[in-house]
Amino acid sequence: MKFAVLQFPGSNCDQDFLRAVRDVLGSPARMVWHKETEIDPEETVLVPGGFSYGDYLRCGAIAQFSPVMNAVKVAAERGQTILGVCNGFQILCESGLLPGALVRNRDLHFICETIHLRIDNSRTRLTHELKDGDVLRIPIAHGEGNYRVDLETLQDMEAHGQIVFRYVDHDGKDSDSANPNGSLSNIAGICNRSGNVFGMMPHPERAVEDLLGSSDGLKLLKSLLSYA
Amino acid sequence: MKAVVVVTPKTTVLDPQGEAVRNAIHNLGMECVGTTRIGKYIEMEIDGSDLDKTRDQLEEIAKDLLSNPVIEDYRIELSAD
Amino acid sequence: MKAVVVVTPKTTVLDPQGEAVRNAIHNLGMECVGTTRIGKYIEMEIDGSDLDKTRDQLEEIAKDLLSNPVIEDYRIELSAD
Amino acid sequence: MSEPEITPDLIEKHGITQEEYIRIQEILGRDPNFTELGIFSVMWSEHCSYKNSKPELRKFPTTGDKVLVKAGEENAGVLDIGENMAVSFKIESHNHPSAVEPFQGAATGVGGILRDIFTMGARPVANLNSLRFGPITGDSLESKRNRMLLSGVVKGIAHYGNCIGVPTVGGEVVFDPSYNGNPLVNAFSLGILRHDQIRRGAASGVGNPVFYVGAKTGRDGLAGAAFASRDLTEESKEDRPAVQVGDPFMEKLLLEACLELFEHPEAVVGVQDMGAAGLTCSTIETASRGGSGVEVDLNKVPQRESGMTPYEIMLSESQERMLIIVKKGFEDEVRSIFAKWDLDAAEIGYVTDTGKTVIKVGSEVVADVPARELADDGPVYHREVRKPEKLADLQTFNFEKEIPKPDVASCSQALKTLLGAPSLASKRWIFRQYDQQVQKNTVLVPGSDAAVIRVESEQGGDSRFIAMSADCNGRYCALDPRRGAMIAVAESARNCTMTGALPIGCTDNLNFGNPHDPEIFWQFRESVEGMAEACRAFNTPVTGGNVSLYNQNPRGAIDPTPVMAMVGLMEKEADITPSSFQAAGETILLVGGFGSEMGASAYLFEVLGIKRGLPPEMNLEKEVNFQNSVRELIQKGWVSSAHDLSDGGLAVALAECCFDKQVGASVNLSDCPERMDIALFNESQGRAVLAVESEKVADIQEHLQSREIDMIVLGITNASGHLSIELGSESLNCSIEELCETYESSIPNCMVK
Ligand SMILES: Nc1ncnc2c1ncn2[C@@H]1O[C@H](COP(=O)(O)OP(=O)(O)O)[C@@H](O)[C@H]1O
Ligand SMILES: [Mg+2]
């Protein structure tokens, strides 16, 4: 297994992701420029955070039309693992690979802080090294992370274990005060019905060293590695 | 030609920005303002003169790029000048 | 009453968002689109029936709160329904 | 093309004096044309020429064994940090644009300082910001306006920094009525680079092509000169915005493309960003530095609007543009790298040996001016100074006589008032809007004394760590600019020291009122001399800076605000020290003595509404010794946390130490000979609160004794959830949760209004 980190104009967590999987996790990894059109079948695709195309119009709106996104769709259909983080999550929603949309944070501010994240489905490729209910400390940094989806789809997603992460307080309760951005049902991360495409607002790639405050993100990246 | 695409948040979707603006307007003393929603106003100059063809193309663009159907509606206005 | 305030960037002011959207539209194959400018479309429901007074109040709000005259223009549309 | 005639009126409107005009005629040997007049006016503006401040700025120390690029030589200075790595950093103001359009004004301020850094070949890795506003409490129109300014400025800084992917790791914000109508927005950026990556801004090598890269040129930022061009285009001033709009996305592309190009040093001769006075300044400065000339054709300059005149193109302040002098033969490399990033790269001219900057439109010469004379022989003014008359009176203040002795209850209330005063309260509402961690090197985030980031070695060696802090107490400077400026240096150095770092260099932003007022210029000179003396004492050369004058509102000038941004270096990860208490059961030490000075203090101002007295004494020798000693303790591994005393004195510092990990503390101040309010809130300098393991206390005591520094064992950290301070027979006892709530909710509560 190899990691492929997409690079759009305006991506700014691309290098961070590369360093996390290559230097900290010790896995082979490469950058994929947005104009490329091929993704190898054994690659796990990481769609990094940042402000692709300046996030003009809507976050991820313009990036969904980059040439590389066709290759990502093919990879998704082949069942390869795709993980979008922050702006990556927004891009995957915009391109229809994940349900729902991410709108302005409830208080209209960009928010950067370390939050608590509960694992609500530990049977996925991204979380199988953890248990349901485990709480991780992972940073968020976004202005548009307020997850929205119609109620019918939400129920359907719940029923199929597609709600992977929720914002919680330090005791693991998904209270309103633990919800940093107003997301529906405290949703912080989801997956598609087939369980191979993931999107999450928190940044696991930023939480891979104790020196920088937390290494909880490593548990998720390790799950991806050991799944393959 | 000139085209305007107006993109507005769906009425069923929360619009935190609209809420905030309404509150700010109230603070300025204009209490009579009710529901406020904030959308985008996209103005384009367009080469050519085939209104129908352009309208069709714009429909596509508005649906795929300019709006996100999960949360937004759009409206197109096209004029010849 | 219903009011719409349209706030657009002044024509001489750089509109990076408009630029980016125009490029994206070109990449989607609609090359005929020229200058593109993106503004805000603010829709409000308003209690009352005094159009003139409301328009005056809206002028103030549009000038002070909804736009910054240094870089933006605004336009008010007010209708009785 | 018909250009306006050069009349005395037009000359005056360009801000050019009679004598300056005569000087222009001498330099040219003729009258300037309209475009040339515009060129001279911007090159000789205070902003570009420092004509009022230059003689003073020469007083700063600029050399040192770590200095690789000196102040003034290039866009930003460069300091060696070992392992073949270096840092380049600078601070810059965007005060006036932010007053008019807070969001875009602040955003483009950040954009501008970032360009200064990557022009040097460095990758920007950390930003700070230093902000001043009028009060944000209350319901007055003025405070509403101030809240709008704060909100817009913070959003603007966040917008630009977050989008381009440079973490904003710290800063400072102060609220004071003197900044009503004239907020200060000073943005600092620091970049890292290898020694061999340092780029210069000189145009050399006759025939080498001159490239214009980045955003297209529009009529941005021309309002200051709009009067003059109105005749030309019949457009109203309304259409000519003084405030430029920033495009951080464009800058991100420009940054990546430039750094990619710089990986080919053989292709690049010189680089210069286009900041104020855009194309004018960059063509003249590169030619002047290279001792060469430059010739450009404006028809080749990418333009956003049609019908721009040469005057408009030369004076445009459109953002996100750079000038690159390319080695002949490497044109295609440059084009292909910029094409990859979807950017314009236009060859607009070439280097000559004429010593002149020649501007053409096609074959027609529209300006022909000598570069070096324009850059270096501008006017220099030695302004008159006069010590403000009312100062002596303001400085006279006998605290103990004038202020009745308070009881414990009112001290406890005062502590809450201080912690809830927006200038002292938590700035989380602000820094939460900044991405503090992108690039994954931020070790100490905002909330600590100084921010600390990691710099990884590119040669496989150990990482190094850079601390940075921006500080200035404007109230101190208003009451004694010399001392206040010294304290700004001492405090920023102290903040670095508390994290374990050794201050190695600094950059300053001198924010003052109108220099034509002798009392203001006295403040300016006093401040510069104070800063210079302190920088010598700390052995921290000034590697660059910025001057912002004319900061006035109708009621007068701002408090003098010479902001100091200090950069410190740490070689060992183990030395990194947090400022807050880490655990219960540690001994709390007060290093540097009980102190006693209340003049100009936050207590006087925030609690009693008095802005008087002499700021605390600054004995530089003592301060340096104090900081060196604390750093030694840290390097010995004896210190768990270290927090310096500044605004609000010991009581505020202790409370702040308790918040982060919600650790309680019980301390005893009974030995302090001073009155209770003085013991708690005095701001005598050179002091810090340390938490240490109790076994280390004896060693620490001995070490500090040998350095002749007072040390007092104050008490112990605990899990009581309370901060209790014994004061003789009485004691002050506060719930940490309550204090923290006061501290954290202050600014958010103001901002919901
Ligand atoms: N404008 C700002 N942007 C980012 N961080 C800020 C800002 N203002 C204050 N901070 C952070 O809040 C903390 C407290 O600031 P301050 O009270 O100025 O500290 P000190 O008294 O140690 O100089 C610091 O970590 C500082 O970096
Ligand atoms: Mg401090």
Tab-separated table of N, CA and C in Angstrom, chain D residues 343-389:
chain	number	residue	atom	x	y	z
D	343	LEU	N	0.316	31.191	-13.317
D	343	LEU	CA	0.599	32.602	-13.049
D	343	LEU	C	1.179	33.306	-14.269
D	344	ASP	N	0.907	34.612	-14.352
D	344	ASP	CA	1.536	35.440	-15.367
D	344	ASP	C	3.028	35.579	-15.072
D	345	ALA	N	3.862	35.431	-16.093
D	345	ALA	CA	5.280	35.785	-15.971
D	345	ALA	C	5.626	36.520	-17.249
D	346	ALA	N	5.708	37.832	-17.166
D	346	ALA	CA	5.908	38.625	-18.372
D	346	ALA	C	7.301	39.230	-18.364
D	347	GLU	N	7.998	39.081	-19.467
D	347	GLU	CA	9.297	39.732	-19.599
D	347	GLU	C	9.018	41.184	-19.978
D	348	ILE	N	9.281	42.103	-19.055
D	348	ILE	CA	8.887	43.492	-19.318
D	348	ILE	C	10.072	44.404	-19.627
D	349	GLY	N	11.294	43.884	-19.508
D	349	GLY	CA	12.432	44.757	-19.774
D	349	GLY	C	13.747	44.040	-19.526
D	350	TYR	N	14.806	44.832	-19.339
D	350	TYR	CA	16.128	44.242	-19.161
D	350	TYR	C	17.032	45.172	-18.357
D	351	VAL	N	18.138	44.608	-17.915
D	351	VAL	CA	19.107	45.368	-17.132
D	351	VAL	C	20.038	46.128	-18.075
D	352	THR	N	20.344	47.374	-17.716
D	352	THR	CA	21.282	48.176	-18.515
D	352	THR	C	22.429	48.636	-17.616
D	353	ASP	N	23.372	49.358	-18.213
D	353	ASP	CA	24.473	49.878	-17.388
D	353	ASP	C	24.416	51.406	-17.306
D	354	THR	N	23.229	51.953	-17.546
D	354	THR	CA	23.114	53.411	-17.621
D	354	THR	C	22.942	54.076	-16.266
D	355	GLY	N	22.674	53.284	-15.236
D	355	GLY	CA	22.397	53.885	-13.931
D	355	GLY	C	21.017	54.511	-13.862
D	356	LYS	N	20.233	54.262	-14.885
D	356	LYS	CA	18.913	54.902	-14.929
D	356	LYS	C	17.782	53.880	-14.977
D	357	THR	N	16.651	54.307	-14.465
D	357	THR	CA	15.437	53.553	-14.706
D	357	THR	C	14.699	54.257	-15.825
D	358	VAL	N	14.535	53.540	-16.927
D	358	VAL	CA	13.879	54.126	-18.088
D	358	VAL	C	12.556	53.396	-18.314
D	359	ILE	N	11.487	54.173	-18.363
D	359	ILE	CA	10.165	53.583	-18.545
D	359	ILE	C	9.651	53.979	-19.926
D	360	LYS	N	9.286	52.959	-20.691
D	360	LYS	CA	8.791	53.238	-22.039
D	360	LYS	C	7.374	52.716	-22.199
D	361	VAL	N	6.683	53.315	-23.159
D	361	VAL	CA	5.444	52.715	-23.636
D	361	VAL	C	5.693	52.437	-25.097
D	362	GLY	N	5.935	51.191	-25.435
D	362	GLY	CA	6.407	50.882	-26.785
D	362	GLY	C	7.769	51.520	-26.966
D	363	SER	N	7.879	52.408	-27.925
D	363	SER	CA	9.188	53.027	-28.134
D	363	SER	C	9.272	54.399	-27.477
D	364	GLU	N	8.184	54.868	-26.965
D	364	GLU	CA	8.168	56.212	-26.387
D	364	GLU	C	8.650	56.188	-24.928
D	365	VAL	N	9.620	57.041	-24.627
D	365	VAL	CA	10.107	57.123	-23.251
D	365	VAL	C	9.152	57.989	-22.437
D	366	VAL	N	8.638	57.435	-21.331
D	366	VAL	CA	7.713	58.233	-20.515
D	366	VAL	C	8.339	58.654	-19.193
D	367	ALA	N	9.438	58.016	-18.837
D	367	ALA	CA	10.153	58.455	-17.647
D	367	ALA	C	11.597	57.993	-17.776
D	368	ASP	N	12.502	58.843	-17.317
D	368	ASP	CA	13.922	58.530	-17.439
D	368	ASP	C	14.595	59.172	-16.228
D	369	VAL	N	14.839	58.358	-15.214
D	369	VAL	CA	15.334	58.930	-13.954
D	369	VAL	C	16.535	58.139	-13.443
D	370	PRO	N	17.499	58.811	-12.823
D	370	PRO	CA	18.658	58.103	-12.279
D	370	PRO	C	18.255	57.302	-11.036
D	371	ALA	N	18.591	56.030	-11.011
D	371	ALA	CA	18.085	55.135	-9.966
D	371	ALA	C	18.703	55.426	-8.598
D	372	ARG	N	20.054	55.470	-8.550
D	372	ARG	CA	20.687	55.583	-7.246
D	372	ARG	C	20.333	56.887	-6.545
D	373	GLU	N	20.306	57.968	-7.319
D	373	GLU	CA	19.980	59.268	-6.728
D	373	GLU	C	18.567	59.259	-6.139
D	374	LEU	N	17.666	58.620	-6.876
D	374	LEU	CA	16.292	58.571	-6.390
D	374	LEU	C	16.180	57.740	-5.117
D	375	ALA	N	16.933	56.639	-5.106
D	375	ALA	CA	16.834	55.732	-3.968
D	375	ALA	C	17.583	56.287	-2.758
D	376	ASP	N	18.749	56.855	-2.997
D	376	ASP	CA	19.624	57.201	-1.865
D	376	ASP	C	19.736	58.688	-1.564
D	377	ASP	N	19.516	59.538	-2.544
D	377	ASP	CA	19.757	60.962	-2.312
D	377	ASP	C	18.484	61.737	-2.037
D	378	GLY	N	17.487	61.043	-1.527
D	378	GLY	CA	16.246	61.726	-1.183
D	378	GLY	C	16.483	62.696	-0.050
D	379	PRO	N	15.490	63.528	0.212
D	379	PRO	CA	15.626	64.505	1.290
D	379	PRO	C	15.724	63.817	2.643
D	380	VAL	N	16.445	64.435	3.549
D	380	VAL	CA	16.505	63.937	4.927
D	380	VAL	C	16.253	65.121	5.846
D	381	TYR	N	15.340	64.952	6.773
D	381	TYR	CA	15.009	66.063	7.656
D	381	TYR	C	15.393	65.774	9.094
D	382	HIS	N	16.020	66.750	9.709
D	382	HIS	CA	16.300	66.649	11.129
D	382	HIS	C	15.233	67.457	11.842
D	383	ARG	N	14.257	66.780	12.359
D	383	ARG	CA	13.088	67.463	12.915
D	383	ARG	C	13.394	68.040	14.287
D	384	GLU	N	12.663	69.069	14.561
D	384	GLU	CA	12.787	69.752	15.837
D	384	GLU	C	12.186	68.872	16.938
D	385	VAL	N	12.791	68.910	18.112
D	385	VAL	CA	12.215	68.147	19.223
D	385	VAL	C	11.950	69.065	20.403
D	386	ARG	N	10.915	68.731	21.162
D	386	ARG	CA	10.657	69.465	22.399
D	386	ARG	C	9.960	68.539	23.375
D	387	LYS	N	10.497	68.476	24.571
D	387	LYS	CA	9.878	67.632	25.584
D	387	LYS	C	8.488	68.175	25.908
D	388	PRO	N	7.452	67.324	25.861
D	388	PRO	CA	6.101	67.819	26.103
D	388	PRO	C	5.997	68.518	27.449
D	389	GLU	N	5.342	69.665	27.427
D	389	GLU	CA	5.260	70.461	28.642
D	389	GLU	C	4.538	69.750	29.776
